[in-house]
Short mmCIF file of C-alpha atoms and ligand atoms in Angstrom, two decimals:
data_model
loop_
_atom_site.label_atom_id
_atom_site.label_comp_id
_atom_site.label_asym_id
_atom_site.label_seq_id
_atom_site.Cartn_x
_atom_site.Cartn_y
_atom_site.Cartn_z
CA MET A 1 14.28 -7.89 -27.27
CA ALA A 2 17.91 -6.77 -27.46
CA ASP A 3 17.38 -5.25 -24.02
CA LEU A 4 16.05 -8.51 -22.65
CA GLU A 5 19.05 -10.38 -24.06
CA ALA A 6 21.38 -7.95 -22.28
CA VAL A 7 19.50 -8.55 -19.01
CA LYS A 8 19.86 -12.30 -19.47
CA VAL A 9 23.61 -11.98 -19.83
CA SER A 10 24.11 -9.63 -16.87
CA TYR A 11 21.81 -10.89 -14.14
CA GLY A 12 21.64 -14.27 -12.41
CA PHE A 13 18.00 -13.75 -11.46
CA VAL A 14 16.92 -14.32 -15.05
CA GLU A 15 17.57 -18.04 -14.53
CA VAL A 16 15.41 -17.96 -11.39
CA PHE A 17 12.69 -16.17 -13.35
CA SER A 18 12.75 -18.92 -15.98
CA THR A 19 12.49 -21.68 -13.37
CA GLN A 20 9.61 -19.82 -11.72
CA LYS A 21 7.86 -19.59 -15.10
CA ARG A 22 8.10 -23.36 -15.50
CA ARG A 23 7.05 -24.03 -11.92
CA ALA A 24 4.09 -21.64 -12.16
CA VAL A 25 2.34 -24.04 -14.53
CA GLU A 26 2.56 -26.79 -11.92
CA MET A 27 1.61 -24.42 -9.08
CA ARG A 28 -1.59 -23.55 -10.93
CA GLN A 29 -2.74 -27.13 -10.44
CA ARG A 30 -1.78 -27.49 -6.79
CA PRO A 31 -4.43 -27.83 -4.08
CA ILE A 32 -5.21 -24.91 -1.76
CA ARG A 33 -3.67 -26.82 1.15
CA ASP A 34 -0.22 -26.39 -0.45
CA ARG A 35 -0.63 -22.62 -0.40
CA ILE A 36 -1.75 -22.79 3.22
CA TYR A 37 1.34 -24.83 4.00
CA THR A 38 3.55 -22.14 2.43
CA LEU A 39 1.72 -19.42 4.36
CA LYS A 40 2.23 -21.32 7.63
CA ARG A 41 5.88 -21.73 6.82
CA LEU A 42 6.23 -18.00 6.19
CA ARG A 43 4.44 -17.30 9.49
CA LEU A 44 6.80 -19.58 11.37
CA ILE A 45 9.86 -17.91 9.84
CA VAL A 46 8.61 -14.41 10.62
CA GLU A 47 7.73 -15.41 14.20
CA GLN A 48 11.05 -17.14 14.76
CA HIS A 49 12.98 -14.10 13.50
CA LYS A 50 11.01 -11.41 15.29
CA ASP A 51 14.08 -10.28 17.21
CA GLU A 52 16.22 -10.15 14.09
CA ILE A 53 13.55 -8.06 12.38
CA ARG A 54 13.63 -5.69 15.36
CA ARG A 55 17.41 -5.41 15.13
CA ALA A 56 17.44 -4.88 11.37
CA VAL A 57 14.89 -2.05 11.36
CA TYR A 58 16.60 -0.49 14.37
CA SER A 59 19.91 -0.53 12.51
CA ASP A 60 18.24 1.02 9.49
CA PHE A 61 16.47 3.94 11.13
CA LYS A 62 16.30 3.35 14.87
CA LYS A 63 12.78 2.06 14.70
CA PRO A 64 11.64 1.22 18.25
CA ALA A 65 11.16 -2.48 19.07
CA LEU A 66 7.46 -2.12 19.85
CA GLU A 67 6.83 -0.35 16.55
CA ALA A 68 8.82 -3.05 14.75
CA ASP A 69 6.62 -5.71 16.35
CA LEU A 70 3.39 -3.87 15.68
CA SER A 71 3.93 -2.35 12.24
CA GLU A 72 6.17 -4.98 10.66
CA THR A 73 5.80 -8.43 12.28
CA TYR A 74 2.24 -8.24 13.64
CA VAL A 75 0.82 -6.83 10.40
CA VAL A 76 2.36 -9.63 8.33
CA ILE A 77 1.23 -12.36 10.74
CA SER A 78 -2.26 -10.93 10.87
CA GLU A 79 -2.38 -10.87 7.04
CA ILE A 80 -1.22 -14.53 6.99
CA ASN A 81 -3.76 -15.63 9.62
CA HIS A 82 -6.56 -13.85 7.79
CA ALA A 83 -5.57 -15.55 4.50
CA ILE A 84 -5.29 -19.00 6.09
CA LYS A 85 -8.71 -18.60 7.67
CA HIS A 86 -10.53 -17.46 4.52
CA LEU A 87 -8.50 -18.78 1.58
CA LYS A 88 -10.73 -21.78 0.80
CA ARG A 89 -13.73 -19.47 0.50
CA TRP A 90 -11.86 -16.86 -1.55
CA ALA A 91 -10.52 -19.46 -3.98
CA ARG A 92 -13.79 -21.32 -4.43
CA PRO A 93 -15.21 -20.87 -7.95
CA LYS A 94 -18.20 -18.51 -7.77
CA SER A 95 -21.29 -19.44 -9.76
CA VAL A 96 -23.04 -16.54 -11.41
CA SER A 97 -26.60 -16.39 -12.69
CA GLY A 98 -27.52 -15.66 -16.31
CA ASN A 99 -30.54 -14.22 -18.06
CA VAL A 100 -32.97 -15.64 -20.55
CA THR A 101 -30.29 -15.60 -23.30
CA TYR A 102 -28.24 -18.11 -21.35
CA PHE A 103 -31.01 -20.59 -20.68
CA GLY A 104 -29.48 -24.05 -20.31
CA THR A 105 -25.95 -22.83 -19.51
CA SER A 106 -24.04 -22.47 -16.27
CA SER A 107 -21.37 -19.83 -15.58
CA MET A 108 -18.71 -19.33 -12.98
CA VAL A 109 -15.67 -17.25 -12.10
CA ARG A 110 -12.59 -19.32 -11.34
CA TYR A 111 -9.60 -17.74 -9.62
CA GLU A 112 -6.37 -18.90 -11.19
CA PRO A 113 -2.90 -17.70 -10.16
CA LYS A 114 -1.53 -15.01 -12.47
CA GLY A 115 1.79 -16.90 -12.60
CA VAL A 116 5.11 -15.24 -11.78
CA CYS A 117 4.88 -11.93 -9.93
CA LEU A 118 7.33 -9.18 -9.08
CA ILE A 119 6.93 -7.43 -5.73
CA ILE A 120 8.90 -4.20 -5.31
CA ALA A 121 8.95 -2.67 -1.83
CA PRO A 122 9.87 0.73 -0.36
CA TRP A 123 11.96 1.33 2.74
CA ASN A 124 9.49 2.88 5.16
CA TYR A 125 7.89 -0.38 6.40
CA PRO A 126 10.48 -2.65 4.84
CA VAL A 127 9.16 -5.99 6.15
CA ASN A 128 5.45 -5.28 6.13
CA LEU A 129 5.40 -3.85 2.59
CA LEU A 130 7.54 -6.65 1.17
CA LEU A 131 5.93 -9.64 2.89
CA GLY A 132 2.36 -8.28 3.05
CA PRO A 133 1.85 -8.47 -0.74
CA THR A 134 3.83 -11.73 -0.76
CA VAL A 135 1.10 -13.25 1.45
CA SER A 136 -1.49 -12.32 -1.19
CA ALA A 137 0.74 -13.66 -3.98
CA ILE A 138 1.15 -17.00 -2.17
CA ALA A 139 -2.55 -17.17 -1.27
CA ALA A 140 -3.41 -16.73 -4.95
CA GLY A 141 -0.97 -19.55 -5.88
CA ASN A 142 1.81 -17.55 -7.55
CA ALA A 143 5.57 -17.77 -7.67
CA ALA A 144 7.24 -14.43 -6.94
CA ILE A 145 10.47 -12.49 -7.04
CA LEU A 146 10.70 -9.96 -4.20
CA LYS A 147 12.80 -6.80 -4.41
CA PRO A 148 13.25 -5.06 -1.03
CA SER A 149 14.45 -1.47 -0.83
CA GLU A 150 18.20 -0.92 -0.89
CA VAL A 151 17.75 2.12 1.39
CA THR A 152 17.02 -0.10 4.41
CA SER A 153 19.98 -2.34 3.69
CA HIS A 154 20.00 -4.33 6.97
CA THR A 155 16.39 -5.35 6.51
CA SER A 156 16.93 -6.07 2.81
CA THR A 157 19.77 -8.48 3.62
CA LEU A 158 17.69 -10.14 6.34
CA MET A 159 14.73 -10.58 3.97
CA LYS A 160 17.02 -12.17 1.40
CA ARG A 161 18.36 -14.64 3.95
CA LEU A 162 14.96 -15.53 5.44
CA ILE A 163 13.30 -16.13 2.08
CA ASN A 164 16.14 -17.58 0.02
CA ASP A 165 17.24 -19.98 2.79
CA ASN A 166 13.75 -21.25 3.53
CA PHE A 167 11.84 -21.43 0.27
CA PRO A 168 12.60 -23.03 -3.08
CA ALA A 169 13.87 -20.36 -5.48
CA ASP A 170 11.37 -21.44 -8.09
CA GLU A 171 8.56 -20.36 -5.72
CA LEU A 172 9.90 -17.35 -3.80
CA TYR A 173 13.15 -15.52 -4.30
CA VAL A 174 14.59 -12.22 -3.08
CA VAL A 175 16.74 -10.09 -5.37
CA GLU A 176 18.56 -7.27 -3.60
CA GLY A 177 19.53 -4.04 -5.32
CA GLY A 178 18.63 -0.51 -6.28
CA VAL A 179 17.55 1.30 -9.41
CA GLU A 180 19.72 -0.68 -11.84
CA GLN A 181 18.61 -4.11 -10.61
CA THR A 182 14.97 -3.04 -10.42
CA GLN A 183 15.02 -1.70 -13.97
CA ALA A 184 16.59 -4.95 -15.17
CA LEU A 185 13.88 -6.93 -13.36
CA LEU A 186 11.23 -4.74 -14.95
CA LYS A 187 12.34 -5.87 -18.41
CA LEU A 188 11.24 -9.44 -17.68
CA PRO A 189 7.74 -10.49 -18.77
CA PHE A 190 6.20 -10.95 -15.33
CA ASP A 191 2.52 -11.89 -15.06
CA HIS A 192 1.90 -9.21 -12.43
CA ILE A 193 3.89 -6.43 -10.79
CA PHE A 194 2.99 -5.19 -7.33
CA PHE A 195 4.89 -1.96 -6.67
CA THR A 196 4.88 0.12 -3.50
CA GLY A 197 6.77 3.41 -3.59
CA GLY A 198 6.68 6.98 -4.82
CA THR A 199 4.44 8.25 -7.61
CA ALA A 200 7.35 9.17 -9.91
CA VAL A 201 8.84 5.66 -9.77
CA GLY A 202 5.32 4.23 -10.08
CA LYS A 203 5.14 5.80 -13.53
CA ILE A 204 8.47 4.21 -14.51
CA VAL A 205 7.14 0.82 -13.36
CA MET A 206 3.90 1.23 -15.28
CA LYS A 207 5.72 2.23 -18.46
CA ALA A 208 8.01 -0.81 -18.19
CA ALA A 209 5.01 -3.07 -17.50
CA ALA A 210 3.29 -1.74 -20.61
CA GLU A 211 6.09 -3.22 -22.76
CA ASN A 212 4.98 -6.70 -21.69
CA LEU A 213 1.33 -5.80 -21.07
CA THR A 214 1.85 -6.92 -17.49
CA SER A 215 -0.89 -6.01 -15.03
CA VAL A 216 0.17 -3.73 -12.18
CA THR A 217 -0.81 -2.83 -8.68
CA LEU A 218 0.71 0.53 -7.78
CA GLU A 219 0.64 1.49 -4.11
CA LEU A 220 1.85 5.08 -4.29
CA GLY A 221 2.15 8.13 -2.09
CA GLY A 222 1.03 11.73 -2.09
CA LYS A 223 -0.45 14.23 0.31
CA SER A 224 -3.09 12.88 2.68
CA PRO A 225 -5.04 15.73 4.31
CA ALA A 226 -6.63 15.73 7.77
CA ILE A 227 -9.55 18.12 8.16
CA VAL A 228 -10.20 19.13 11.75
CA ASP A 229 -13.71 20.54 11.68
CA SER A 230 -14.79 23.21 14.19
CA SER A 231 -17.04 20.68 15.98
CA ALA A 232 -14.11 18.26 16.58
CA ASN A 233 -12.84 17.36 20.04
CA LEU A 234 -9.49 19.11 19.64
CA LYS A 235 -7.64 17.25 22.39
CA ASP A 236 -8.72 13.85 21.10
CA SER A 237 -7.98 14.84 17.47
CA ALA A 238 -4.54 16.21 18.40
CA GLU A 239 -3.60 13.02 20.29
CA LYS A 240 -4.58 10.79 17.39
CA ILE A 241 -2.96 13.00 14.74
CA ALA A 242 0.26 13.28 16.76
CA TRP A 243 0.54 9.49 16.91
CA GLY A 244 -0.38 8.97 13.22
CA LYS A 245 2.00 11.69 12.10
CA TRP A 246 5.10 10.95 14.17
CA VAL A 247 4.99 7.15 14.35
CA ASN A 248 7.84 5.92 12.12
CA ASN A 249 9.04 9.55 12.16
CA GLY A 250 6.36 10.70 9.75
CA GLN A 251 7.61 8.21 7.14
CA THR A 252 4.23 6.59 6.62
CA CYS A 253 2.44 6.76 3.27
CA ILE A 254 -0.89 7.35 5.03
CA ALA A 255 0.38 9.72 7.73
CA PRO A 256 -1.57 12.97 7.85
CA ASP A 257 0.53 15.04 5.45
CA TYR A 258 -1.09 18.37 6.33
CA ILE A 259 -3.88 19.62 8.60
CA MET A 260 -6.79 21.74 7.46
CA LEU A 261 -8.20 23.82 10.26
CA HIS A 262 -10.68 26.65 10.80
CA PRO A 263 -8.77 29.81 11.88
CA SER A 264 -10.94 30.13 15.00
CA LYS A 265 -9.52 26.81 16.28
CA LYS A 266 -5.89 27.35 15.35
CA ALA A 267 -4.48 28.50 18.69
CA GLU A 268 -6.27 25.84 20.72
CA PHE A 269 -5.48 23.00 18.28
CA VAL A 270 -1.79 23.91 18.03
CA SER A 271 -1.60 24.01 21.82
CA GLU A 272 -3.26 20.56 22.08
CA LEU A 273 -0.93 19.20 19.41
CA LYS A 274 2.15 20.43 21.30
CA THR A 275 0.83 18.79 24.49
CA ALA A 276 0.21 15.56 22.59
CA ILE A 277 3.73 15.57 21.12
CA ASN A 278 5.25 16.17 24.55
CA LYS A 279 3.24 13.29 25.94
CA LEU A 280 4.50 10.91 23.24
CA TYR A 281 8.10 12.14 23.30
CA PRO A 282 8.67 13.89 26.66
CA THR A 283 11.83 16.02 26.51
CA ASP A 284 11.63 17.63 29.98
CA GLN A 285 14.06 15.09 31.50
CA ARG A 286 15.95 13.92 28.41
CA SER A 287 16.99 15.23 25.02
CA LEU A 288 15.08 14.02 21.96
CA SER A 289 18.07 11.96 20.81
CA GLU A 290 17.86 9.91 24.03
CA ILE A 291 14.22 9.04 23.48
CA LYS A 292 14.13 5.47 22.22
CA ASP A 293 10.56 5.73 20.91
CA TYR A 294 11.41 8.29 18.23
CA SER A 295 12.79 6.85 14.95
CA ARG A 296 15.19 8.63 12.63
CA VAL A 297 14.97 9.96 9.11
CA VAL A 298 16.05 7.05 6.94
CA SER A 299 18.87 8.59 4.88
CA ASP A 300 20.98 11.71 4.39
CA ARG A 301 19.13 12.42 1.17
CA HIS A 302 15.78 12.50 2.94
CA PHE A 303 17.29 14.42 5.90
CA ASN A 304 18.57 17.15 3.54
CA ARG A 305 15.26 17.25 1.69
CA LEU A 306 13.30 17.71 4.92
CA GLU A 307 15.74 20.19 6.40
CA SER A 308 15.50 22.37 3.30
CA MET A 309 11.68 22.17 3.43
CA ILE A 310 11.83 23.80 6.89
CA LYS A 311 14.43 26.34 5.75
CA ASN A 312 12.42 27.29 2.62
CA ALA A 313 9.26 27.66 4.69
CA VAL A 314 10.94 29.99 7.20
CA GLU A 315 12.55 32.05 4.42
CA SER A 316 9.16 32.46 2.77
CA GLY A 317 7.66 33.91 5.97
CA ALA A 318 6.04 30.81 7.55
CA ASP A 319 6.16 30.30 11.31
CA VAL A 320 7.59 27.27 13.06
CA VAL A 321 5.40 26.94 16.16
CA HIS A 322 6.95 23.72 17.43
CA GLY A 323 10.30 22.01 16.88
CA GLY A 324 12.20 22.96 13.74
CA LYS A 325 15.69 21.96 14.86
CA SER A 326 17.61 19.25 13.02
CA TYR A 327 20.80 17.29 13.80
CA ALA A 328 22.53 15.98 10.68
CA GLU A 329 24.93 13.56 12.40
CA GLU A 330 21.96 11.69 13.88
CA ARG A 331 19.52 12.28 11.00
CA LEU A 332 17.23 13.64 13.70
CA ILE A 333 14.57 16.30 13.07
CA GLU A 334 12.32 17.51 15.88
CA PRO A 335 8.58 16.98 15.59
CA THR A 336 7.82 20.21 13.75
CA ILE A 337 4.60 22.18 13.25
CA ILE A 338 4.55 24.98 10.69
CA ILE A 339 1.79 27.56 10.10
CA ASN A 340 1.20 30.55 7.80
CA LEU A 341 2.76 28.87 4.76
CA PRO A 342 2.51 30.54 1.36
CA GLU A 343 0.58 28.33 -1.07
CA GLN A 344 3.59 27.81 -3.38
CA SER A 345 5.63 26.33 -0.49
CA ASP A 346 7.13 22.90 -1.21
CA LEU A 347 5.66 21.73 2.11
CA LEU A 348 2.24 22.21 0.53
CA SER A 349 3.04 20.90 -2.93
CA ASP A 350 5.31 17.88 -2.29
CA GLU A 351 4.66 14.83 -0.12
CA VAL A 352 6.32 15.62 3.24
CA PHE A 353 7.15 12.03 4.29
CA GLY A 354 8.94 13.09 7.47
CA PRO A 355 8.32 14.63 10.91
CA ILE A 356 7.05 18.03 9.71
CA LEU A 357 3.36 18.93 9.90
CA PRO A 358 2.09 21.96 7.95
CA ILE A 359 -1.22 23.52 8.94
CA VAL A 360 -3.48 25.10 6.33
CA GLU A 361 -6.48 27.25 7.26
CA TYR A 362 -9.87 27.10 5.59
CA GLU A 363 -12.84 29.47 5.71
CA SER A 364 -15.60 26.93 5.09
CA ILE A 365 -15.98 23.19 4.53
CA GLU A 366 -16.73 23.97 0.86
CA SER A 367 -13.41 25.81 0.47
CA ALA A 368 -11.59 22.94 2.23
CA ILE A 369 -13.17 20.50 -0.23
CA ASP A 370 -12.21 22.73 -3.18
CA TYR A 371 -8.62 22.87 -1.91
CA ILE A 372 -8.38 19.07 -1.65
CA ASN A 373 -9.98 18.64 -5.07
CA SER A 374 -7.48 21.05 -6.61
CA LYS A 375 -4.71 18.54 -5.84
CA ASP A 376 -4.11 14.91 -6.87
CA LYS A 377 -6.50 12.43 -5.29
CA PRO A 378 -5.00 11.43 -1.93
CA LEU A 379 -4.20 7.96 -0.68
CA SER A 380 -6.02 8.74 2.57
CA LEU A 381 -8.29 11.45 3.82
CA TYR A 382 -9.01 12.10 7.48
CA VAL A 383 -11.94 13.94 9.00
CA PHE A 384 -12.09 14.86 12.65
CA THR A 385 -15.60 16.00 13.49
CA LYS A 386 -18.67 15.32 15.60
CA ASN A 387 -20.90 16.36 12.75
CA SER A 388 -22.02 13.47 10.56
CA ASP A 389 -23.34 15.86 7.88
CA VAL A 390 -19.83 17.30 7.52
CA THR A 391 -18.40 13.78 7.26
CA GLU A 392 -20.88 12.83 4.58
CA GLU A 393 -20.37 16.05 2.63
CA ILE A 394 -16.58 15.58 2.56
CA LEU A 395 -16.80 11.89 1.66
CA ALA A 396 -19.32 12.57 -1.10
CA LYS A 397 -17.48 15.51 -2.66
CA THR A 398 -13.89 14.23 -2.57
CA SER A 399 -12.15 11.14 -3.92
CA SER A 400 -9.43 9.28 -2.02
CA GLY A 401 -8.12 5.71 -1.82
CA THR A 402 -9.12 5.36 1.82
CA ALA A 403 -10.75 7.54 4.45
CA CYS A 404 -10.86 7.42 8.22
CA ILE A 405 -13.15 9.41 10.48
CA ASN A 406 -11.98 10.56 13.91
CA ASP A 407 -8.72 8.60 13.71
CA CYS A 408 -5.87 8.04 11.32
CA VAL A 409 -3.70 5.25 9.87
CA LEU A 410 -5.83 2.47 11.44
CA GLN A 411 -7.73 1.81 8.21
CA PHE A 412 -4.56 0.13 6.89
CA MET A 413 -4.77 -2.66 9.44
CA GLN A 414 -8.48 -3.49 9.08
CA PRO A 415 -8.16 -6.80 7.18
CA ASN A 416 -11.59 -6.63 5.56
CA LEU A 417 -11.00 -3.25 3.92
CA PRO A 418 -9.26 -2.82 0.56
CA PHE A 419 -6.09 -0.75 0.74
CA GLY A 420 -4.85 1.38 -2.11
CA GLY A 421 -4.96 4.74 -3.80
CA VAL A 422 -6.70 6.26 -6.77
CA ASN A 423 -4.97 7.74 -9.85
CA HIS A 424 -1.80 9.50 -8.61
CA SER A 425 -1.97 7.75 -5.22
CA GLY A 426 -2.26 4.32 -6.78
CA ILE A 427 -3.95 1.71 -8.92
CA GLY A 428 -5.44 -1.52 -7.59
CA LYS A 429 -6.08 -2.77 -4.08
CA ALA A 430 -4.20 -4.79 -1.48
CA HIS A 431 -4.95 -6.79 1.68
CA GLY A 432 -7.05 -9.85 2.41
CA GLU A 433 -9.49 -10.94 -0.25
CA PHE A 434 -8.75 -7.79 -2.29
CA GLY A 435 -5.06 -8.73 -2.42
CA PHE A 436 -5.97 -12.31 -3.34
CA ILE A 437 -8.07 -11.06 -6.26
CA GLU A 438 -5.32 -8.64 -7.34
CA PHE A 439 -2.91 -11.57 -7.75
CA SER A 440 -5.51 -13.80 -9.45
CA ASN A 441 -6.82 -14.03 -12.96
CA GLN A 442 -10.58 -14.07 -12.63
CA LYS A 443 -11.24 -16.60 -15.33
CA ALA A 444 -14.75 -16.49 -16.72
CA ILE A 445 -16.12 -19.94 -17.61
CA LEU A 446 -19.39 -20.69 -19.36
CA LYS A 447 -20.58 -24.29 -19.74
CA GLN A 448 -23.04 -25.10 -22.52
CA ARG A 449 -25.15 -28.20 -22.99
CA VAL A 450 -24.55 -30.54 -25.93
CA GLY A 451 -27.21 -30.54 -28.66
CA LEU A 452 -30.00 -28.02 -29.01
CA THR A 453 -29.26 -24.63 -27.40
CA SER A 454 -31.01 -21.27 -27.44
CA ALA A 455 -27.95 -19.78 -29.16
CA LYS A 456 -28.15 -22.33 -32.01
CA SER A 457 -31.74 -21.36 -32.67
CA LEU A 458 -30.50 -17.92 -33.69
CA TYR A 459 -27.78 -19.02 -36.14
CA PRO A 460 -28.16 -17.89 -39.79
CA PRO A 461 -29.92 -18.02 -42.09
CA TYR A 462 -32.03 -15.33 -40.41
CA ASN A 463 -35.76 -15.06 -40.86
CA ASN A 464 -38.81 -13.38 -39.33
CA VAL A 465 -39.21 -15.98 -36.58
CA LYS A 466 -35.62 -15.46 -35.49
CA GLN A 467 -36.11 -11.69 -35.57
CA LYS A 468 -39.19 -12.08 -33.33
CA MET A 469 -37.17 -14.19 -30.93
CA VAL A 470 -34.50 -11.47 -30.72
CA ASP A 471 -37.22 -8.82 -30.18
CA PHE A 472 -38.69 -10.96 -27.38
CA MET A 473 -35.25 -11.45 -25.75
CA MET A 474 -34.56 -7.71 -25.89
CA LYS A 475 -37.68 -7.17 -23.77
CA TYR A 476 -36.66 -9.62 -21.06
CA ILE A 477 -32.91 -9.23 -20.70
P1 NAD B 1 10.76 4.77 -4.20
O1 NAD B 1 9.71 4.89 -5.24
O2 NAD B 1 11.95 5.65 -4.27
O3 NAD B 1 11.36 3.27 -4.17
C1 NAD B 1 10.52 2.13 -4.15
C2 NAD B 1 11.23 0.97 -4.82
O4 NAD B 1 11.50 1.30 -6.16
C3 NAD B 1 12.55 0.59 -4.18
O5 NAD B 1 12.63 -0.82 -4.08
C4 NAD B 1 13.60 1.14 -5.14
O6 NAD B 1 14.75 0.32 -5.22
C5 NAD B 1 12.87 1.14 -6.47
N1 NAD B 1 13.27 2.26 -7.32
C6 NAD B 1 13.63 3.50 -6.94
N2 NAD B 1 13.91 4.28 -8.00
C7 NAD B 1 13.71 3.51 -9.10
C8 NAD B 1 13.84 3.74 -10.49
N3 NAD B 1 14.22 4.91 -10.99
N4 NAD B 1 13.56 2.70 -11.33
C9 NAD B 1 13.16 1.51 -10.85
N5 NAD B 1 13.05 1.25 -9.52
C10 NAD B 1 13.31 2.22 -8.67
O7 NAD B 1 10.00 4.91 -2.82
P2 NAD B 1 10.62 4.94 -1.36
O8 NAD B 1 11.40 6.20 -1.20
O9 NAD B 1 11.27 3.64 -1.05
O10 NAD B 1 9.28 5.00 -0.48
C11 NAD B 1 8.61 6.18 -0.21
C12 NAD B 1 7.42 6.39 -1.10
O11 NAD B 1 6.60 5.24 -1.10
C13 NAD B 1 6.55 7.53 -0.62
O12 NAD B 1 6.11 8.28 -1.71
C14 NAD B 1 5.37 6.81 0.03
O13 NAD B 1 4.18 7.55 0.09
C15 NAD B 1 5.25 5.60 -0.83
N6 NAD B 1 4.61 4.51 -0.11
C16 NAD B 1 3.36 4.12 -0.49
C17 NAD B 1 2.73 3.11 0.22
C18 NAD B 1 1.36 2.62 -0.15
O14 NAD B 1 0.97 1.58 0.36
N7 NAD B 1 0.62 3.31 -0.98
C19 NAD B 1 3.38 2.51 1.30
C20 NAD B 1 4.64 2.96 1.65
C21 NAD B 1 5.27 3.95 0.93
#
């Protein structure tokens, strides 16, 4: 409590939080059309500021305009359109049937807004991962405080302006800042926290939420493997993996983190992968730094981390078979493929989250499955194969938040699929109806008739007849 008092004194957003708390009660009673209105307003603002979004993410890490459109603006608009189209159905109370015990009653699930939510975003898709969950929060009827990442400062400032200038603060409000501000926000008794970021910070968020028994959605990271089975079309697999890995410069939570490959296919696959990289980022006429389609590592901290991953790998005897050079002044690292890594290498233990792709060899599908199961459950798992038995075996014997067969990353954008991890890669699900449910309290309501009820007939004092009734009910439940 003393902590909370200190937060109240130091931070202006506490006042906003209090007004949102008051407003949330009123918002709970508002018709669905009001939420649709807010969603349309958000869509208009995002559409009108498409160019500013492009400029902000370019300033932050030289993200190409087309990728900004596709992976920031388009994704948010598509999430909004999907919500507008289906919200009435999602929000409709759902009647549920009973059994003989509930004769004469009716039951339903009603979706009520959780109240005031906190949405904390990372830097890697700084618009998409801030506004995407906001769409679900609005659809479910909540007020929310949004905390963009301080690492992508241009986008953070833009998000603050777009939201705070266009929405009432007691409904939606952006608070900028880093660790200190986020930890202060986490002291407030929010009704739900939706956090996207690294696993270590996810634990901090969950511990803070526990103080207020606030529910959490944790969209975390980790190492997402891609198994390229010996039956796979290697050219097709390499093209898809090259795109999924190096889009956004490898800074995608569901990018293939490492490849698992049968040794007999290594030479051919590596050759196809190099061809695919050269097709995406052709350096025969220009240097890599002149190629506009290749983003940069977001910060010096991440640049140094990635550079030392390459250095450590080389020192431990691994082989860089493509790329490997880095340019600190530009935070530019070549698309890099590394093979023959010792198992204790940090490239195989830590999430890479950058433009380096380690390749691990496996002897059999069983040993590949054992390897994956020896690590934390991944956010995504990719299988490249023509063999449906192999697909089924891998899916059945491993656990991951999402999986994609013969492609990668695309599962994120399928609006009818839940998105999220499992254990270390996350808790809870996002997107579409799953996001709506995440931000809703599924209130269980049972309506009883007035007068004689089957329940009343079992009230004490108990006797043989009542015992027989219970015995009969036990048979038919
Ligand atoms: P991060 O965990 O460092 O930061 C995320 C947010 O938490 C930021 O807003 C930051 O200000 C805040 N934060 C950082 N340290 C904090 C602390 N000590 N206390 C309280 N708040 C703190 O993550 P990041 O570097 O921005 O993003 C990269 C990570 O996010 C990767 O691990 C990636 O896999 C993961 N990620 C997951 C998803 C997903 O949907 N599952 C999507 C994108 C990124």
